[in-house]
mmCIF file of C-alpha atoms and ligand atoms in Angstrom:
data_model
loop_
_atom_site.group_PDB
_atom_site.id
_atom_site.type_symbol
_atom_site.label_atom_id
_atom_site.label_comp_id
_atom_site.label_asym_id
_atom_site.label_seq_id
_atom_site.Cartn_x
_atom_site.Cartn_y
_atom_site.Cartn_z
ATOM 1 C CA MET H 41 -17.282 18.398 0.057
ATOM 2 C CA GLN H 42 -18.114 14.769 0.885
ATOM 3 C CA LYS H 43 -18.025 13.477 4.072
ATOM 4 C CA LEU H 44 -14.844 10.714 3.209
ATOM 5 C CA ASN H 45 -14.730 7.887 5.065
ATOM 6 C CA PRO H 46 -12.691 5.258 4.170
ATOM 7 C CA TYR H 47 -13.863 1.923 6.059
ATOM 8 C CA GLU H 48 -17.626 3.089 4.285
ATOM 9 C CA PHE H 49 -16.320 3.301 0.894
ATOM 10 C CA ALA H 50 -14.298 -0.175 1.547
ATOM 11 C CA LEU H 51 -18.137 -1.669 2.437
ATOM 12 C CA ALA H 52 -19.200 -0.029 -0.821
ATOM 13 C CA SER H 53 -16.131 -1.476 -2.873
ATOM 14 C CA PHE H 54 -17.305 -5.661 -1.148
ATOM 15 C CA ASP H 55 -20.869 -4.680 -1.547
ATOM 16 C CA LYS H 56 -20.442 -4.506 -4.995
ATOM 17 C CA VAL H 57 -18.375 -7.287 -6.084
ATOM 18 C CA ALA H 58 -20.217 -9.460 -3.222
ATOM 19 C CA ALA H 59 -23.457 -8.889 -5.005
ATOM 20 C CA THR H 60 -22.182 -10.707 -8.543
ATOM 21 C CA LEU H 61 -20.566 -13.754 -6.615
ATOM 22 C CA ASP H 62 -22.343 -17.284 -7.052
ATOM 23 C CA MET H 63 -20.970 -18.261 -2.810
ATOM 24 C CA ASP H 64 -23.040 -18.274 0.159
ATOM 25 C CA PRO H 65 -24.259 -15.930 1.356
ATOM 26 C CA GLY H 66 -23.523 -16.679 5.302
ATOM 27 C CA ILE H 67 -19.747 -17.081 3.895
ATOM 28 C CA LEU H 68 -19.593 -13.619 2.426
ATOM 29 C CA LYS H 69 -21.373 -12.038 5.198
ATOM 30 C CA LYS H 70 -18.485 -13.602 7.534
ATOM 31 C CA ILE H 71 -15.264 -12.249 4.948
ATOM 32 C CA ARG H 72 -17.106 -8.514 5.461
ATOM 33 C CA VAL H 73 -16.273 -7.613 8.542
ATOM 34 C CA VAL H 74 -12.932 -7.099 10.194
ATOM 35 C CA ASN H 75 -12.220 -10.561 12.063
ATOM 36 C CA ARG H 76 -9.924 -8.768 15.234
ATOM 37 C CA GLU H 77 -10.006 -5.043 16.378
ATOM 38 C CA LEU H 78 -6.889 -3.923 18.957
ATOM 39 C CA VAL H 79 -7.345 -0.477 20.249
ATOM 40 C CA VAL H 80 -4.225 0.259 23.212
ATOM 41 C CA ASN H 81 -3.215 3.810 24.422
ATOM 42 C CA PHE H 82 -0.428 4.151 25.939
ATOM 43 C CA PRO H 83 2.655 6.708 27.067
ATOM 44 C CA VAL H 84 5.730 7.850 25.344
ATOM 45 C CA PHE H 85 8.774 9.685 27.088
ATOM 46 C CA MET H 86 8.831 13.197 25.030
ATOM 47 C CA ASP H 87 12.296 14.805 25.142
ATOM 48 C CA ASP H 88 11.293 17.548 27.418
ATOM 49 C CA GLY H 89 10.608 15.073 29.972
ATOM 50 C CA ALA H 90 6.838 15.232 29.494
ATOM 51 C CA ILE H 91 4.424 12.210 29.227
ATOM 52 C CA GLU H 92 2.111 12.182 26.312
ATOM 53 C CA MET H 93 -0.538 10.170 25.044
ATOM 54 C CA PHE H 94 -1.333 8.108 21.651
ATOM 55 C CA THR H 95 -3.207 6.413 20.367
ATOM 56 C CA GLY H 96 -2.822 2.663 18.874
ATOM 57 C CA PHE H 97 -4.641 0.033 16.590
ATOM 58 C CA ARG H 98 -3.942 -3.262 15.365
ATOM 59 C CA VAL H 99 -6.805 -4.572 12.898
ATOM 60 C CA GLN H 100 -6.990 -8.361 11.367
ATOM 61 C CA HIS H 101 -9.106 -8.761 8.615
ATOM 62 C CA ASP H 102 -8.806 -11.766 7.586
ATOM 63 C CA ILE H 103 -6.927 -14.579 8.338
ATOM 64 C CA SER H 104 -8.106 -17.509 6.229
ATOM 65 C CA ARG H 105 -5.694 -18.200 3.443
ATOM 66 C CA GLY H 106 -2.417 -17.092 6.438
ATOM 67 C CA PRO H 107 -0.602 -14.749 8.867
ATOM 68 C CA ALA H 108 -2.016 -10.891 8.546
ATOM 69 C CA LYS H 109 -0.014 -9.082 6.976
ATOM 70 C CA GLY H 110 0.115 -5.055 6.067
ATOM 71 C CA GLY H 111 1.800 -2.006 7.242
ATOM 72 C CA ILE H 112 2.149 -0.305 9.795
ATOM 73 C CA ARG H 113 1.256 4.193 9.172
ATOM 74 C CA TYR H 114 2.533 6.954 11.572
ATOM 75 C CA HIS H 115 0.019 9.313 10.241
ATOM 76 C CA PRO H 116 -2.258 12.222 11.610
ATOM 77 C CA THR H 117 -5.500 11.301 10.298
ATOM 78 C CA VAL H 118 -4.444 7.598 11.464
ATOM 79 C CA ASP H 119 -7.962 6.300 13.541
ATOM 80 C CA LEU H 120 -9.939 3.246 13.380
ATOM 81 C CA ASP H 121 -12.126 3.143 9.817
ATOM 82 C CA THR H 122 -9.326 3.882 7.653
ATOM 83 C CA ILE H 123 -7.270 1.109 9.925
ATOM 84 C CA ARG H 124 -10.415 -1.032 9.060
ATOM 85 C CA ALA H 125 -10.501 -0.377 5.237
ATOM 86 C CA LEU H 126 -6.409 -0.733 5.121
ATOM 87 C CA ALA H 127 -6.669 -4.023 6.200
ATOM 88 C CA MET H 128 -9.175 -5.097 4.005
ATOM 89 C CA PHE H 129 -7.178 -4.073 1.282
ATOM 90 C CA MET H 130 -4.536 -6.177 2.794
ATOM 91 C CA THR H 131 -6.719 -9.244 2.927
ATOM 92 C CA TRP H 132 -7.827 -8.176 -1.081
ATOM 93 C CA LYS H 133 -4.151 -7.765 -2.282
ATOM 94 C CA THR H 134 -2.383 -11.073 -1.043
ATOM 95 C CA ALA H 135 -4.928 -13.349 -2.465
ATOM 96 C CA LEU H 136 -5.549 -11.157 -5.737
ATOM 97 C CA VAL H 137 -1.305 -11.817 -5.878
ATOM 98 C CA GLN H 138 -1.992 -15.173 -4.608
ATOM 99 C CA ILE H 139 0.842 -15.469 -1.236
ATOM 100 C CA PRO H 140 -0.118 -16.996 1.825
ATOM 101 C CA PHE H 141 -1.124 -14.159 3.604
ATOM 102 C CA GLY H 142 -4.039 -12.794 4.858
ATOM 103 C CA GLY H 143 -5.306 -8.680 5.943
ATOM 104 C CA ALA H 144 -3.968 -7.025 8.360
ATOM 105 C CA LYS H 145 -2.806 -2.787 9.289
ATOM 106 C CA GLY H 146 -1.627 -1.179 12.168
ATOM 107 C CA GLY H 147 -1.085 2.306 13.124
ATOM 108 C CA VAL H 148 -0.588 4.896 15.266
ATOM 109 C CA GLN H 149 -2.446 8.184 15.534
ATOM 110 C CA CYS H 150 0.686 11.150 15.526
ATOM 111 C CA ASN H 151 2.993 13.421 13.702
ATOM 112 C CA PRO H 152 6.332 11.759 13.236
ATOM 113 C CA LYS H 153 7.442 14.947 11.479
ATOM 114 C CA GLN H 154 7.018 16.787 14.745
ATOM 115 C CA MET H 155 9.084 14.259 16.367
ATOM 116 C CA SER H 156 12.592 13.316 16.742
ATOM 117 C CA LEU H 157 13.923 10.227 16.399
ATOM 118 C CA GLY H 158 14.461 9.083 19.969
ATOM 119 C CA GLU H 159 10.280 9.829 20.081
ATOM 120 C CA ILE H 160 9.340 7.583 17.180
ATOM 121 C CA GLU H 161 11.485 5.237 18.473
ATOM 122 C CA ARG H 162 9.804 4.945 22.270
ATOM 123 C CA LEU H 163 6.914 5.407 20.065
ATOM 124 C CA THR H 164 7.472 2.092 18.775
ATOM 125 C CA ARG H 165 8.810 0.276 21.129
ATOM 126 C CA ARG H 166 5.713 0.718 23.644
ATOM 127 C CA PHE H 167 3.315 0.452 20.571
ATOM 128 C CA ILE H 168 4.715 -2.931 19.651
ATOM 129 C CA SER H 169 4.769 -4.422 23.384
ATOM 130 C CA GLU H 170 1.147 -3.253 22.745
ATOM 131 C CA ILE H 171 0.388 -5.250 20.628
ATOM 132 C CA SER H 172 2.623 -8.064 20.679
ATOM 133 C CA PHE H 173 0.363 -10.470 21.748
ATOM 134 C CA ILE H 174 -1.014 -10.542 18.543
ATOM 135 C CA ILE H 175 1.454 -10.178 16.179
ATOM 136 C CA GLY H 176 4.277 -12.966 15.306
ATOM 137 C CA PRO H 177 5.707 -14.717 12.401
ATOM 138 C CA GLU H 178 3.016 -17.179 12.521
ATOM 139 C CA SER H 179 0.390 -14.828 13.446
ATOM 140 C CA ASP H 180 0.547 -11.236 11.898
ATOM 141 C CA ILE H 181 3.886 -9.864 10.537
ATOM 142 C CA PRO H 182 4.132 -5.863 10.257
ATOM 143 C CA ALA H 183 5.444 -3.733 7.266
ATOM 144 C CA PRO H 184 6.319 0.041 6.714
ATOM 145 C CA ASP H 185 3.780 1.889 5.298
ATOM 146 C CA VAL H 186 2.706 5.601 5.695
ATOM 147 C CA TYR H 187 6.592 7.496 7.274
ATOM 148 C CA THR H 188 7.280 4.509 8.696
ATOM 149 C CA ASN H 189 10.553 2.212 7.290
ATOM 150 C CA ALA H 190 13.303 -0.027 7.269
ATOM 151 C CA GLN H 191 14.630 2.008 11.247
ATOM 152 C CA VAL H 192 11.149 2.009 12.253
ATOM 153 C CA MET H 193 10.616 -2.053 10.896
ATOM 154 C CA ALA H 194 14.461 -2.907 12.713
ATOM 155 C CA TRP H 195 12.982 -2.038 16.287
ATOM 156 C CA ILE H 196 10.078 -2.981 15.890
ATOM 157 C CA MET H 197 11.671 -6.645 15.497
ATOM 158 C CA ASP H 198 14.442 -5.937 18.395
ATOM 159 C CA THR H 199 11.105 -5.297 20.575
ATOM 160 C CA TYR H 200 9.114 -8.081 19.742
ATOM 161 C CA SER H 201 12.950 -10.286 20.020
ATOM 162 C CA MET H 202 13.531 -8.979 23.212
ATOM 163 C CA MET H 203 10.023 -9.619 24.770
ATOM 164 C CA LYS H 204 10.939 -13.233 23.447
ATOM 165 C CA GLY H 205 15.000 -13.513 24.796
ATOM 166 C CA TYR H 206 15.525 -14.670 20.749
ATOM 167 C CA SER H 207 16.139 -13.372 17.905
ATOM 168 C CA VAL H 208 12.475 -13.489 15.496
ATOM 169 C CA PRO H 209 13.527 -11.652 11.930
ATOM 170 C CA GLY H 210 10.230 -12.869 10.584
ATOM 171 C CA VAL H 211 7.872 -11.215 12.918
ATOM 172 C CA VAL H 212 8.164 -7.508 10.292
ATOM 173 C CA THR H 213 9.253 -7.157 7.049
ATOM 174 C CA GLY H 214 10.793 -4.228 5.369
ATOM 175 C CA LYS H 215 13.743 -4.761 7.794
ATOM 176 C CA PRO H 216 17.362 -3.166 7.063
ATOM 177 C CA ILE H 217 19.281 -5.953 4.883
ATOM 178 C CA SER H 218 21.725 -6.338 8.106
ATOM 179 C CA ILE H 219 18.558 -7.884 9.992
ATOM 180 C CA GLY H 220 17.080 -10.557 7.925
ATOM 181 C CA GLY H 221 15.737 -7.349 5.685
ATOM 182 C CA THR H 222 15.609 -8.587 1.873
ATOM 183 C CA LEU H 223 17.590 -7.194 -1.243
ATOM 184 C CA GLY H 224 14.590 -5.295 -3.618
ATOM 185 C CA ARG H 225 12.218 -4.589 -1.293
ATOM 186 C CA GLN H 226 12.651 -0.708 -0.270
ATOM 187 C CA GLU H 227 11.921 -0.307 -4.398
ATOM 188 C CA ALA H 228 9.488 -3.156 -4.969
ATOM 189 C CA THR H 229 6.166 -1.107 -3.790
ATOM 190 C CA GLY H 230 7.861 1.325 -6.794
ATOM 191 C CA ASN H 231 8.904 -1.000 -8.754
ATOM 192 C CA GLY H 232 5.198 -2.916 -9.256
ATOM 193 C CA CYS H 233 3.915 0.091 -10.258
ATOM 194 C CA PHE H 234 6.610 0.538 -13.153
ATOM 195 C CA TYR H 235 5.251 -3.203 -14.651
ATOM 196 C CA CYS H 236 1.614 -1.898 -13.794
ATOM 197 C CA THR H 237 1.822 1.096 -15.757
ATOM 198 C CA ALA H 238 3.762 -0.810 -18.287
ATOM 199 C CA PHE H 239 1.514 -3.660 -18.512
ATOM 200 C CA ALA H 240 -1.572 -0.981 -19.260
ATOM 201 C CA ALA H 241 0.526 0.453 -21.315
ATOM 202 C CA ASP H 242 1.519 -2.717 -23.164
ATOM 203 C CA ARG H 243 -2.806 -3.310 -23.758
ATOM 204 C CA LEU H 244 -4.070 0.879 -24.996
ATOM 205 C CA GLY H 245 -1.190 1.089 -27.224
ATOM 206 C CA MET H 246 0.583 3.421 -25.637
ATOM 207 C CA ASP H 247 4.323 4.206 -26.179
ATOM 208 C CA LEU H 248 5.924 4.774 -22.483
ATOM 209 C CA SER H 249 8.961 5.987 -24.415
ATOM 210 C CA ARG H 250 6.729 9.246 -25.308
ATOM 211 C CA ALA H 251 4.264 9.407 -22.509
ATOM 212 C CA THR H 252 4.515 12.299 -20.074
ATOM 213 C CA VAL H 253 3.630 11.083 -16.392
ATOM 214 C CA ALA H 254 2.367 12.992 -12.991
ATOM 215 C CA ILE H 255 3.011 12.161 -9.625
ATOM 216 C CA GLN H 256 1.274 12.824 -6.895
ATOM 217 C CA GLY H 257 3.170 11.312 -3.763
ATOM 218 C CA PHE H 258 6.820 11.230 -3.525
ATOM 219 C CA GLY H 259 7.723 9.189 -1.414
ATOM 220 C CA ASN H 260 8.976 5.480 -1.482
ATOM 221 C CA VAL H 261 6.384 4.536 -3.940
ATOM 222 C CA GLY H 262 6.336 8.127 -6.187
ATOM 223 C CA SER H 263 9.908 9.034 -6.700
ATOM 224 C CA VAL H 264 11.255 4.908 -7.603
ATOM 225 C CA SER H 265 8.252 4.571 -10.129
ATOM 226 C CA ALA H 266 9.429 7.617 -11.545
ATOM 227 C CA MET H 267 12.919 6.844 -11.758
ATOM 228 C CA ARG H 268 12.217 3.319 -13.230
ATOM 229 C CA LEU H 269 9.445 5.574 -15.543
ATOM 230 C CA SER H 270 12.058 7.776 -16.870
ATOM 231 C CA GLU H 271 15.135 5.058 -17.216
ATOM 232 C CA VAL H 272 12.516 4.134 -20.212
ATOM 233 C CA GLY H 273 11.985 7.661 -22.179
ATOM 234 C CA ALA H 274 9.144 8.679 -19.913
ATOM 235 C CA LYS H 275 8.667 12.606 -19.145
ATOM 236 C CA ILE H 276 7.810 12.948 -15.235
ATOM 237 C CA ILE H 277 6.305 16.717 -15.693
ATOM 238 C CA ALA H 278 4.727 16.923 -12.498
ATOM 239 C CA ALA H 279 5.222 15.496 -9.040
ATOM 240 C CA SER H 280 3.918 16.893 -5.611
ATOM 241 C CA ASP H 281 4.440 15.455 -1.768
ATOM 242 C CA SER H 282 2.832 16.966 0.999
ATOM 243 C CA GLN H 283 3.947 20.731 1.275
ATOM 244 C CA GLY H 284 3.442 21.401 -2.455
ATOM 245 C CA GLY H 285 3.705 20.377 -6.005
ATOM 246 C CA LEU H 286 6.190 21.431 -10.077
ATOM 247 C CA VAL H 287 5.403 21.150 -13.184
ATOM 248 C CA ASN H 288 8.043 21.064 -15.782
ATOM 249 C CA LEU H 289 6.287 20.300 -19.244
ATOM 250 C CA ASN H 290 10.189 19.351 -20.790
ATOM 251 C CA GLY H 291 10.099 16.517 -17.787
ATOM 252 C CA LEU H 292 11.633 16.559 -14.270
ATOM 253 C CA ASP H 293 15.088 16.051 -13.829
ATOM 254 C CA VAL H 294 13.858 12.938 -11.712
ATOM 255 C CA GLU H 295 17.607 12.215 -9.873
ATOM 256 C CA ALA H 296 18.144 15.638 -8.841
ATOM 257 C CA LEU H 297 14.256 15.320 -7.847
ATOM 258 C CA ILE H 298 15.487 13.090 -5.848
ATOM 259 C CA LYS H 299 18.931 14.360 -4.260
ATOM 260 C CA HIS H 300 16.709 17.625 -3.509
ATOM 261 C CA LYS H 301 14.086 16.167 -1.658
ATOM 262 C CA GLU H 302 16.726 13.265 0.051
ATOM 263 C CA LYS H 303 18.508 16.747 1.465
ATOM 264 C CA THR H 304 15.266 18.817 1.974
ATOM 265 C CA GLY H 305 12.892 16.801 2.474
ATOM 266 C CA THR H 306 10.201 18.433 0.115
ATOM 267 C CA VAL H 307 10.333 18.418 -3.762
ATOM 268 C CA VAL H 308 9.539 22.391 -2.714
ATOM 269 C CA GLY H 309 12.030 24.748 -3.611
ATOM 270 C CA PHE H 310 13.481 22.484 -6.632
ATOM 271 C CA PRO H 311 14.341 25.281 -9.284
ATOM 272 C CA ASP H 312 13.579 23.633 -12.339
ATOM 273 C CA GLY H 313 10.002 23.325 -12.552
ATOM 274 C CA ASP H 314 6.914 26.297 -11.890
ATOM 275 C CA PRO H 315 5.814 25.663 -8.117
ATOM 276 C CA VAL H 316 2.024 24.463 -7.785
ATOM 277 C CA GLY H 317 0.313 22.804 -4.486
ATOM 278 C CA SER H 318 0.788 19.802 -3.659
ATOM 279 C CA VAL H 319 -3.031 17.848 -4.975
ATOM 280 C CA ASP H 320 -2.868 20.556 -8.167
ATOM 281 C CA VAL H 321 -1.035 17.385 -9.794
ATOM 282 C CA LEU H 322 -3.840 15.707 -9.734
ATOM 283 C CA THR H 323 -5.008 17.657 -12.509
ATOM 284 C CA VAL H 324 -1.971 18.181 -14.919
ATOM 285 C CA PRO H 325 -3.548 17.137 -18.450
ATOM 286 C CA CYS H 326 -0.653 13.866 -18.566
ATOM 287 C CA ASP H 327 -1.012 10.304 -20.517
ATOM 288 C CA VAL H 328 -0.689 8.591 -17.028
ATOM 289 C CA LEU H 329 -1.286 9.403 -13.053
ATOM 290 C CA ILE H 330 0.193 8.092 -10.055
ATOM 291 C CA PRO H 331 -1.291 8.786 -6.723
ATOM 292 C CA ALA H 332 1.163 7.935 -4.697
ATOM 293 C CA ALA H 333 0.324 9.309 -1.381
ATOM 294 C CA MET H 334 -2.632 8.861 0.834
ATOM 295 C CA GLU H 335 -5.943 8.030 0.407
ATOM 296 C CA ASN H 336 -9.418 9.660 -0.640
ATOM 297 C CA VAL H 337 -7.333 12.160 -3.016
ATOM 298 C CA ILE H 338 -9.574 11.510 -6.126
ATOM 299 C CA THR H 339 -13.057 12.899 -5.390
ATOM 300 C CA MET H 340 -16.279 13.992 -7.559
ATOM 301 C CA ASP H 341 -14.745 17.779 -6.110
ATOM 302 C CA ASN H 342 -12.047 17.245 -8.579
ATOM 303 C CA VAL H 343 -12.564 13.695 -10.798
ATOM 304 C CA ASP H 344 -13.973 16.049 -13.734
ATOM 305 C CA ARG H 345 -10.432 18.039 -14.381
ATOM 306 C CA ILE H 346 -8.641 14.793 -14.295
ATOM 307 C CA SER H 347 -6.968 14.473 -17.699
ATOM 308 C CA THR H 348 -4.784 11.362 -18.807
ATOM 309 C CA LYS H 349 -5.290 7.493 -19.807
ATOM 310 C CA ILE H 350 -4.174 5.360 -16.969
ATOM 311 C CA ILE H 351 -4.230 5.806 -13.943
ATOM 312 C CA ILE H 352 -1.889 3.531 -11.421
ATOM 313 C CA GLU H 353 -3.094 3.357 -7.826
ATOM 314 C CA GLY H 354 0.480 3.736 -6.206
ATOM 315 C CA ALA H 355 -1.808 4.585 -2.989
ATOM 316 C CA ASN H 356 -3.932 2.564 -1.204
ATOM 317 C CA GLY H 357 -7.522 3.697 -1.600
ATOM 318 C CA PRO H 358 -6.607 7.175 -3.540
ATOM 319 C CA THR H 359 -9.908 6.680 -5.666
ATOM 320 C CA ILE H 360 -13.904 6.793 -4.258
ATOM 321 C CA PRO H 361 -16.076 4.697 -5.428
ATOM 322 C CA ASP H 362 -18.508 8.122 -7.386
ATOM 323 C CA ALA H 363 -15.051 8.857 -8.653
ATOM 324 C CA ASP H 364 -13.729 5.509 -9.928
ATOM 325 C CA GLU H 365 -17.108 5.190 -12.113
ATOM 326 C CA ALA H 366 -17.257 8.328 -13.592
ATOM 327 C CA LEU H 367 -13.660 7.327 -14.565
ATOM 328 C CA TYR H 368 -14.857 4.124 -15.959
ATOM 329 C CA GLN H 369 -17.779 5.633 -17.397
ATOM 330 C CA ARG H 370 -14.754 7.757 -19.339
ATOM 331 C CA ASP H 371 -12.834 5.040 -19.840
ATOM 332 C CA VAL H 372 -9.952 5.980 -17.998
ATOM 333 C CA LEU H 373 -7.942 2.917 -17.087
ATOM 334 C CA VAL H 374 -7.605 2.227 -13.088
ATOM 335 C CA VAL H 375 -5.246 -0.200 -12.318
ATOM 336 C CA PRO H 376 -6.429 -0.192 -8.563
ATOM 337 C CA ASP H 377 -4.089 -0.212 -5.633
ATOM 338 C CA ILE H 378 -4.837 -3.930 -5.317
ATOM 339 C CA LEU H 379 -2.941 -4.553 -7.980
ATOM 340 C CA ALA H 380 -0.902 -1.343 -8.580
ATOM 341 C CA ASN H 381 0.543 -1.841 -5.581
ATOM 342 C CA ALA H 382 1.189 -4.977 -4.297
ATOM 343 C CA GLY H 383 4.997 -5.512 -5.086
ATOM 344 C CA GLY H 384 5.742 -4.093 -2.156
ATOM 345 C CA VAL H 385 3.835 -7.109 -0.104
ATOM 346 C CA VAL H 386 4.921 -9.495 -2.571
ATOM 347 C CA VAL H 387 8.165 -9.046 -1.684
ATOM 348 C CA SER H 388 7.030 -8.927 1.832
ATOM 349 C CA TYR H 389 6.390 -12.180 1.672
ATOM 350 C CA PHE H 390 9.819 -13.169 -0.252
ATOM 351 C CA GLU H 391 11.785 -12.039 2.631
ATOM 352 C CA TRP H 392 9.318 -13.728 4.991
ATOM 353 C CA VAL H 393 10.078 -17.311 3.272
ATOM 354 C CA GLN H 394 13.508 -16.473 3.227
ATOM 355 C CA ASN H 395 13.684 -15.604 7.473
ATOM 356 C CA ILE H 396 11.776 -18.846 8.369
ATOM 357 C CA GLN H 397 13.653 -21.021 6.053
ATOM 358 C CA LYS H 398 17.161 -19.218 7.314
ATOM 359 C CA LEU H 399 18.000 -18.195 2.892
ATOM 360 C CA THR H 400 18.609 -16.003 1.411
ATOM 361 C CA TRP H 401 17.456 -15.001 -2.250
ATOM 362 C CA ARG H 402 19.908 -13.043 -4.908
ATOM 363 C CA GLU H 403 18.043 -9.836 -6.294
ATOM 364 C CA ASN H 404 17.518 -10.814 -9.480
ATOM 365 C CA GLU H 405 16.113 -13.788 -8.252
ATOM 366 C CA ILE H 406 13.280 -11.272 -6.122
ATOM 367 C CA ASN H 407 12.813 -8.785 -8.991
ATOM 368 C CA ASP H 408 12.077 -11.702 -11.561
ATOM 369 C CA ARG H 409 9.456 -13.385 -9.541
ATOM 370 C CA MET H 410 8.116 -10.444 -8.538
ATOM 371 C CA LYS H 411 7.544 -9.714 -11.554
ATOM 372 C CA GLU H 412 6.193 -12.687 -12.718
ATOM 373 C CA ILE H 413 3.452 -12.489 -9.882
ATOM 374 C CA ILE H 414 2.511 -9.525 -10.714
ATOM 375 C CA TYR H 415 1.817 -9.967 -14.475
ATOM 376 C CA THR H 416 0.143 -13.159 -14.022
ATOM 377 C CA ALA H 417 -2.039 -11.478 -11.527
ATOM 378 C CA PHE H 418 -2.343 -8.002 -14.192
ATOM 379 C CA ALA H 419 -3.073 -10.173 -16.765
ATOM 380 C CA SER H 420 -6.020 -12.447 -15.230
ATOM 381 C CA VAL H 421 -8.048 -9.142 -14.432
ATOM 382 C CA PHE H 422 -7.120 -7.395 -17.450
ATOM 383 C CA ASP H 423 -8.468 -10.717 -19.399
ATOM 384 C CA LEU H 424 -11.607 -10.476 -16.766
ATOM 385 C CA HIS H 425 -12.287 -6.805 -17.347
ATOM 386 C CA ARG H 426 -12.386 -7.674 -21.162
ATOM 387 C CA LEU H 427 -14.907 -10.449 -20.371
ATOM 388 C CA LYS H 428 -17.574 -9.051 -17.982
ATOM 389 C CA LYS H 429 -17.214 -4.757 -19.188
ATOM 390 C CA VAL H 430 -16.484 -4.072 -15.599
ATOM 391 C CA SER H 431 -13.406 -1.708 -14.025
ATOM 392 C CA LEU H 432 -10.415 -3.159 -13.431
ATOM 393 C CA ARG H 433 -10.766 -2.700 -9.770
ATOM 394 C CA ASP H 434 -14.396 -4.781 -10.104
ATOM 395 C CA ALA H 435 -12.327 -7.733 -11.787
ATOM 396 C CA ALA H 436 -9.819 -7.515 -9.135
ATOM 397 C CA LEU H 437 -11.900 -7.624 -6.664
ATOM 398 C CA THR H 438 -13.996 -9.957 -8.015
ATOM 399 C CA LEU H 439 -10.688 -12.506 -8.389
ATOM 400 C CA ALA H 440 -9.851 -11.306 -4.712
ATOM 401 C CA ILE H 441 -12.589 -11.962 -3.371
ATOM 402 C CA GLY H 442 -13.797 -14.977 -4.799
ATOM 403 C CA ARG H 443 -10.727 -16.512 -3.414
ATOM 404 C CA VAL H 444 -10.904 -15.181 0.650
ATOM 405 C CA ALA H 445 -14.516 -17.252 -0.012
ATOM 406 C CA GLN H 446 -13.355 -20.116 -1.082
ATOM 407 C CA ALA H 447 -10.764 -20.121 1.270
ATOM 408 C CA THR H 448 -13.163 -19.652 4.140
ATOM 409 C CA ALA H 449 -15.738 -22.506 2.663
ATOM 410 C CA ASP H 450 -12.779 -25.034 2.200
ATOM 411 C CA ARG H 451 -12.046 -24.622 5.582
ATOM 412 C CA GLY H 452 -15.688 -24.551 6.898
ATOM 413 C CA ILE H 453 -17.173 -22.720 9.895
ATOM 414 C CA TYR H 454 -16.431 -23.626 13.641
ATOM 415 C CA PRO H 455 -16.939 -25.741 15.205
HETATM 416 N N1 LIG I 274 2.002 -0.912 3.164
HETATM 417 C C1 LIG I 274 2.022 -1.765 2.551
HETATM 418 C C2 LIG I 274 1.446 -1.786 1.635
HETATM 419 O O1 LIG I 274 0.314 -1.085 1.734
HETATM 420 C C3 LIG I 274 2.795 -2.332 2.107
HETATM 421 C C4 LIG I 274 2.335 -4.220 3.302
HETATM 422 C C5 LIG I 274 2.872 -5.501 3.277
HETATM 423 O O2 LIG I 274 4.283 -5.615 3.357
HETATM 424 O O3 LIG I 274 3.240 -6.503 4.425
HETATM 425 O O4 LIG I 274 0.821 -3.074 0.941
#
C-alpha cells in the first residue's frame, strides 16, 4: 500500500503544471503554499454529560481573487494536510470557473454518524465561534462538504449572527431556503457532474442514453448525478456508499434506491441488486465511472482493474497522481474534480450574491447560468487538452493556476 497524503499529491500536481507556465517563479512560490491555517481544539458537552475534546481546522489557501470559499467537512479522517489540499483545490476550482473567490476548506475530526443531532449542533456552534474571527461574508464563506448539510449551515449562520448581533446570511452558503439559501444549491454539484458527463460523452461521440454508469458514493453528489443520468436513459449498473455496494447489470431503479437510502441510511439491503464491497464498484466495467465520495480511492492498487471510458470526479481528489497518469496513458478521459464538481461552488456563489444584494433569483435562471459557466470552463479545458496534448486535469490546472498567478502579479507584493 502506498502512503497517501493528499497535500503532497496536491503539491505534486501544482509543481508539474507550474513548471510549464511562463510566470514569475516568485509568484508561483507564493501561490504554492497556503496563506492561513487555523487549528482549534475545543470542548463539547456530549449527551451523557461528559466533555469531549475535538480538533477542527480552517485553512485559507489563497485570497488574491476574492474572499476565501470552501466547505466544512465532519469526518474521522480530517487532518491538517487533507484540509490544506482541499483548500488548494478550491482556489483552482473558483479560478477555473471564473467566480470571484479564493480557496479555503475546514473540517472537524469526528464521526457524525455516531453523534446525536444535539451533539452535532453543539460541536458546530463551538467550532464556528472558535473560527469566527477569520470567517465572514467579505473574508471567508463556508459551505457544505462531506457529512455536513443545510442544517449544519443554518447553525453556522445562526452562531455567527448571534455573535454579531444581527443576521448575516452571506457568511455561509448551502443554507435552508427559509434563511437565505438558494434554489438549486442542494442538487448543484450533482447537476454539474451530469453536465460534465454529457459534455464529455458528446466530445467522445458516446451516446449517453445507451451508456452504463458506476457510482462510488451515493450521497448528495452521487445520487443526484445518478438520477439525472438515468433520466436521459443511461443505465446505472453499480452504486455504493461507505457501508457497501450493489451491482445490477440491467440497471438499478435509481428513484427506488434513493428512497431506500433515505429510509435505511445506506444502499446496502436494496433488494434489486447483487451486494458487493464499497470499493468494488470502482472496478465494475462501465462507460462512465463517477467516484463521488472521498479522496485517494483510485490508486496504483486498483487502477489496472478500472475499465471505463470516462471518469467524472464528483469527489475532491479521488485519483492519486500516478494512477491519473496511468489512466491518461490508457486514454481514459478523466474530468478532474475542479471542473466536474464545480457546480456546487458556482451555485454557492449565486447564493452569496443574492444574500449580499438582498435579491432572489428564479431556479431556472440559476440552473441555466450554472450550466453555461460549467460549459465555458469545460470547453476551454477540452480545447487546451487537445492543443497541448495534456490530460484534462493538467489543462484545467494550467488555466486555473495561470489566473491566480496573474491576479497575484497584478496586485503586486505588499508592502
Ligand atoms: N464543498 C464543496 C466543494 O468542494 C462546495 C464548496 C462551496 O460551495 O463553497 O466544492
